[in-house]
Amino acid sequence: MVQWQFIRRSLIHHWRINCAVALGVAAATAVLTGALLIGDSMRGSLKDLTLGRLGQIDELLITQHFFREQLVAELQTEPKFKQHYHAATGAILFPQGTLQSTESENQVDVVSPVAGNVLVLGVREEFWRLDLTEREDFIHPVDDQIVLNQTLANELQVNVGDLVTLRLPDNKQVSADSSLGNKEDRIHSIPRLVVSAIIPATGFGRFSLSPSQQSSLNAYVNLSGLQQELKQHDNVNTILITSGEVDNPPNE
């Protein structure tokens, strides 16, 4: 009993110091708890952002050289592929294209806006079916059209119906804007593409292979038309694969 009386009297006598310690512990606990909550929230947001921009795509094959698009069909007939995956589609992907507005090209003293480091995707209709974002309108472009995401449209200051020129580097390892590249031999220009649609920077509208929170500059063109322009008939450099299970992708 004497021991408890001593503790009680000590607490009463040093109540100012004890209160200060208690408040310090409470503040530290609140800071740590808040940091953990914010960290968990950020991880969840980044996960949702990454999964949203990739849609139903679980695996990707990207090469520096073109290969037969027929390999995509052959891959889907393999028994092991059917066991773990649902579908695959071919595409042409250029991570460093350049896009320029051509609406003011004939106007004097007017500089057309230019956007570099544009992610250019030549895709078929199946590509849009892998997106988790539902779209009311059919947006797949035809051969002389191009679809932009809102971020790129703002950069170029263009609207639906405007004309743009697409420039692609022959060697994807060197950017079209790089001083190391030969401007005449290494850049292929596709002029006067009509902006057929501008999609929000959500879902495939911010499709990207880079782990960044920033919205990328994306342009989408018809795969067949791009193959013709590049003289790569029936060739692609990318395969996009889906398991059809968004919450439970394959581990193999």
PDB file of C-alpha atoms in Angstrom, residues 69-182:
ATOM      1  CA  GLU A  69       1.432 -10.363 -86.706  1.00  0.00           C
ATOM      2  CA  GLN A  70       0.394 -13.925 -87.530  1.00  0.00           C
ATOM      3  CA  LEU A  71       2.375 -15.000 -84.454  1.00  0.00           C
ATOM      4  CA  VAL A  72      -0.409 -13.510 -82.320  1.00  0.00           C
ATOM      5  CA  ALA A  73      -2.963 -15.873 -83.859  1.00  0.00           C
ATOM      6  CA  GLU A  74      -0.566 -18.807 -83.543  1.00  0.00           C
ATOM      7  CA  LEU A  75       0.060 -17.971 -79.890  1.00  0.00           C
ATOM      8  CA  GLN A  76      -3.643 -18.076 -79.092  1.00  0.00           C
ATOM      9  CA  THR A  77      -3.938 -21.623 -80.459  1.00  0.00           C
ATOM     10  CA  GLU A  78      -1.364 -22.972 -78.012  1.00  0.00           C
ATOM     11  CA  PRO A  79      -2.907 -25.191 -75.266  1.00  0.00           C
ATOM     12  CA  LYS A  80      -0.798 -23.604 -72.510  1.00  0.00           C
ATOM     13  CA  PHE A  81      -1.880 -20.141 -73.631  1.00  0.00           C
ATOM     14  CA  LYS A  82      -5.555 -21.130 -73.427  1.00  0.00           C
ATOM     15  CA  GLN A  83      -4.934 -22.558 -69.965  1.00  0.00           C
ATOM     16  CA  HIS A  84      -3.692 -19.287 -68.459  1.00  0.00           C
ATOM     17  CA  TYR A  85      -4.865 -16.496 -70.787  1.00  0.00           C
ATOM     18  CA  HIS A  86      -7.968 -15.339 -72.567  1.00  0.00           C
ATOM     19  CA  ALA A  87      -6.876 -13.364 -75.632  1.00  0.00           C
ATOM     20  CA  ALA A  88      -4.015 -11.484 -77.293  1.00  0.00           C
ATOM     21  CA  THR A  89      -3.810  -8.643 -79.779  1.00  0.00           C
ATOM     22  CA  GLY A  90      -0.937  -7.219 -81.797  1.00  0.00           C
ATOM     23  CA  ALA A  91       0.046  -3.553 -81.916  1.00  0.00           C
ATOM     24  CA  ILE A  92       2.783  -1.180 -83.011  1.00  0.00           C
ATOM     25  CA  LEU A  93       4.132   0.914 -80.162  1.00  0.00           C
ATOM     26  CA  PHE A  94       6.463   3.900 -80.439  1.00  0.00           C
ATOM     27  CA  PRO A  95       7.302   5.476 -77.064  1.00  0.00           C
ATOM     28  CA  GLN A  96       8.911   8.613 -78.531  1.00  0.00           C
ATOM     29  CA  GLY A  97       6.920  10.033 -81.389  1.00  0.00           C
ATOM     30  CA  THR A  98       6.413  13.696 -82.246  1.00  0.00           C
ATOM     31  CA  LEU A  99       3.111  15.350 -83.105  1.00  0.00           C
ATOM     32  CA  GLN A 100       2.600  18.796 -84.615  1.00  0.00           C
ATOM     33  CA  SER A 101      -0.542  20.763 -85.296  1.00  0.00           C
ATOM     34  CA  THR A 102      -0.840  21.672 -88.986  1.00  0.00           C
ATOM     35  CA  GLU A 103      -3.890  23.927 -88.774  1.00  0.00           C
ATOM     36  CA  SER A 104      -1.736  27.057 -88.933  1.00  0.00           C
ATOM     37  CA  GLU A 105       0.962  25.791 -91.287  1.00  0.00           C
ATOM     38  CA  ASN A 106      -0.077  28.208 -94.070  1.00  0.00           C
ATOM     39  CA  GLN A 107      -0.482  31.188 -91.771  1.00  0.00           C
ATOM     40  CA  VAL A 108       2.304  33.750 -91.624  1.00  0.00           C
ATOM     41  CA  ASP A 109       4.163  34.300 -88.346  1.00  0.00           C
ATOM     42  CA  VAL A 110       2.268  31.485 -86.633  1.00  0.00           C
ATOM     43  CA  VAL A 111       4.241  28.688 -84.995  1.00  0.00           C
ATOM     44  CA  SER A 112       2.376  25.383 -84.851  1.00  0.00           C
ATOM     45  CA  PRO A 113       2.456  23.726 -81.420  1.00  0.00           C
ATOM     46  CA  VAL A 114       4.674  20.629 -81.225  1.00  0.00           C
ATOM     47  CA  ALA A 115       4.574  17.817 -78.655  1.00  0.00           C
ATOM     48  CA  GLY A 116       7.498  15.445 -78.167  1.00  0.00           C
ATOM     49  CA  ASN A 117       7.839  12.130 -76.341  1.00  0.00           C
ATOM     50  CA  VAL A 118       4.372  11.104 -77.504  1.00  0.00           C
ATOM     51  CA  LEU A 119       3.400   7.478 -76.885  1.00  0.00           C
ATOM     52  CA  VAL A 120       2.059   6.356 -80.265  1.00  0.00           C
ATOM     53  CA  LEU A 121       0.024   3.167 -80.500  1.00  0.00           C
ATOM     54  CA  GLY A 122      -1.111   1.531 -83.720  1.00  0.00           C
ATOM     55  CA  VAL A 123      -3.989  -0.695 -82.603  1.00  0.00           C
ATOM     56  CA  ARG A 124      -6.977  -2.699 -83.792  1.00  0.00           C
ATOM     57  CA  GLU A 125     -10.507  -2.608 -82.421  1.00  0.00           C
ATOM     58  CA  GLU A 126      -9.695  -5.401 -79.939  1.00  0.00           C
ATOM     59  CA  PHE A 127      -7.405  -3.020 -78.084  1.00  0.00           C
ATOM     60  CA  TRP A 128     -10.309  -0.911 -76.811  1.00  0.00           C
ATOM     61  CA  ARG A 129     -12.112  -3.983 -75.485  1.00  0.00           C
ATOM     62  CA  LEU A 130      -9.298  -4.428 -72.963  1.00  0.00           C
ATOM     63  CA  ASP A 131     -10.018  -1.030 -71.422  1.00  0.00           C
ATOM     64  CA  LEU A 132     -11.840  -0.967 -68.086  1.00  0.00           C
ATOM     65  CA  THR A 133     -13.384   2.408 -68.937  1.00  0.00           C
ATOM     66  CA  GLU A 134     -16.749   2.181 -70.669  1.00  0.00           C
ATOM     67  CA  ARG A 135     -17.115   4.528 -73.620  1.00  0.00           C
ATOM     68  CA  GLU A 136     -20.421   5.405 -75.227  1.00  0.00           C
ATOM     69  CA  ASP A 137     -18.971   6.280 -78.641  1.00  0.00           C
ATOM     70  CA  PHE A 138     -16.994   4.102 -81.041  1.00  0.00           C
ATOM     71  CA  ILE A 139     -13.617   5.856 -81.139  1.00  0.00           C
ATOM     72  CA  HIS A 140     -11.400   3.494 -83.160  1.00  0.00           C
ATOM     73  CA  PRO A 141      -9.755   5.621 -85.903  1.00  0.00           C
ATOM     74  CA  VAL A 142      -9.652   4.765 -89.611  1.00  0.00           C
ATOM     75  CA  ASP A 143      -6.483   4.989 -91.705  1.00  0.00           C
ATOM     76  CA  ASP A 144      -6.341   8.797 -92.034  1.00  0.00           C
ATOM     77  CA  GLN A 145      -7.494   9.554 -88.487  1.00  0.00           C
ATOM     78  CA  ILE A 146      -5.861   9.821 -85.077  1.00  0.00           C
ATOM     79  CA  VAL A 147      -7.234   9.743 -81.528  1.00  0.00           C
ATOM     80  CA  LEU A 148      -5.574  11.893 -78.841  1.00  0.00           C
ATOM     81  CA  ASN A 149      -5.910  11.882 -75.097  1.00  0.00           C
ATOM     82  CA  GLN A 150      -6.958  15.123 -73.453  1.00  0.00           C
ATOM     83  CA  THR A 151      -3.453  15.861 -72.143  1.00  0.00           C
ATOM     84  CA  LEU A 152      -1.951  15.740 -75.642  1.00  0.00           C
ATOM     85  CA  ALA A 153      -4.830  17.704 -77.164  1.00  0.00           C
ATOM     86  CA  ASN A 154      -4.247  20.461 -74.612  1.00  0.00           C
ATOM     87  CA  GLU A 155      -0.519  20.434 -75.383  1.00  0.00           C
ATOM     88  CA  LEU A 156      -1.177  20.853 -79.125  1.00  0.00           C
ATOM     89  CA  GLN A 157      -4.178  23.160 -78.636  1.00  0.00           C
ATOM     90  CA  VAL A 158      -6.247  21.131 -81.100  1.00  0.00           C
ATOM     91  CA  ASN A 159      -9.879  20.004 -81.264  1.00  0.00           C
ATOM     92  CA  VAL A 160     -11.773  17.264 -83.061  1.00  0.00           C
ATOM     93  CA  GLY A 161     -11.513  17.828 -86.808  1.00  0.00           C
ATOM     94  CA  ASP A 162      -8.106  19.554 -86.705  1.00  0.00           C
ATOM     95  CA  LEU A 163      -5.137  18.237 -88.685  1.00  0.00           C
ATOM     96  CA  VAL A 164      -1.852  17.044 -87.209  1.00  0.00           C
ATOM     97  CA  THR A 165       1.401  15.609 -88.530  1.00  0.00           C
ATOM     98  CA  LEU A 166       2.851  12.512 -86.889  1.00  0.00           C
ATOM     99  CA  ARG A 167       6.593  11.876 -86.963  1.00  0.00           C
ATOM    100  CA  LEU A 168       8.045   8.540 -85.906  1.00  0.00           C
ATOM    101  CA  PRO A 169      11.710   7.611 -85.423  1.00  0.00           C
ATOM    102  CA  ASP A 170      12.861   4.596 -87.429  1.00  0.00           C
ATOM    103  CA  ASN A 171      15.047   3.600 -84.499  1.00  0.00           C
ATOM    104  CA  LYS A 172      13.045   3.752 -81.257  1.00  0.00           C
ATOM    105  CA  GLN A 173      16.243   3.878 -79.196  1.00  0.00           C
ATOM    106  CA  VAL A 174      16.860   7.458 -80.374  1.00  0.00           C
ATOM    107  CA  SER A 175      14.168  10.102 -80.055  1.00  0.00           C
ATOM    108  CA  ALA A 176      13.019  11.966 -83.146  1.00  0.00           C
ATOM    109  CA  ASP A 177      13.966  15.206 -81.353  1.00  0.00           C
ATOM    110  CA  SER A 178      17.458  14.016 -80.452  1.00  0.00           C
ATOM    111  CA  SER A 179      20.457  15.764 -82.008  1.00  0.00           C
ATOM    112  CA  LEU A 180      22.072  12.333 -82.442  1.00  0.00           C
ATOM    113  CA  GLY A 181      19.456  11.241 -84.978  1.00  0.00           C
ATOM    114  CA  ASN A 182      19.585  11.867 -88.718  1.00  0.00           C
TER     115      ASN A 182
END
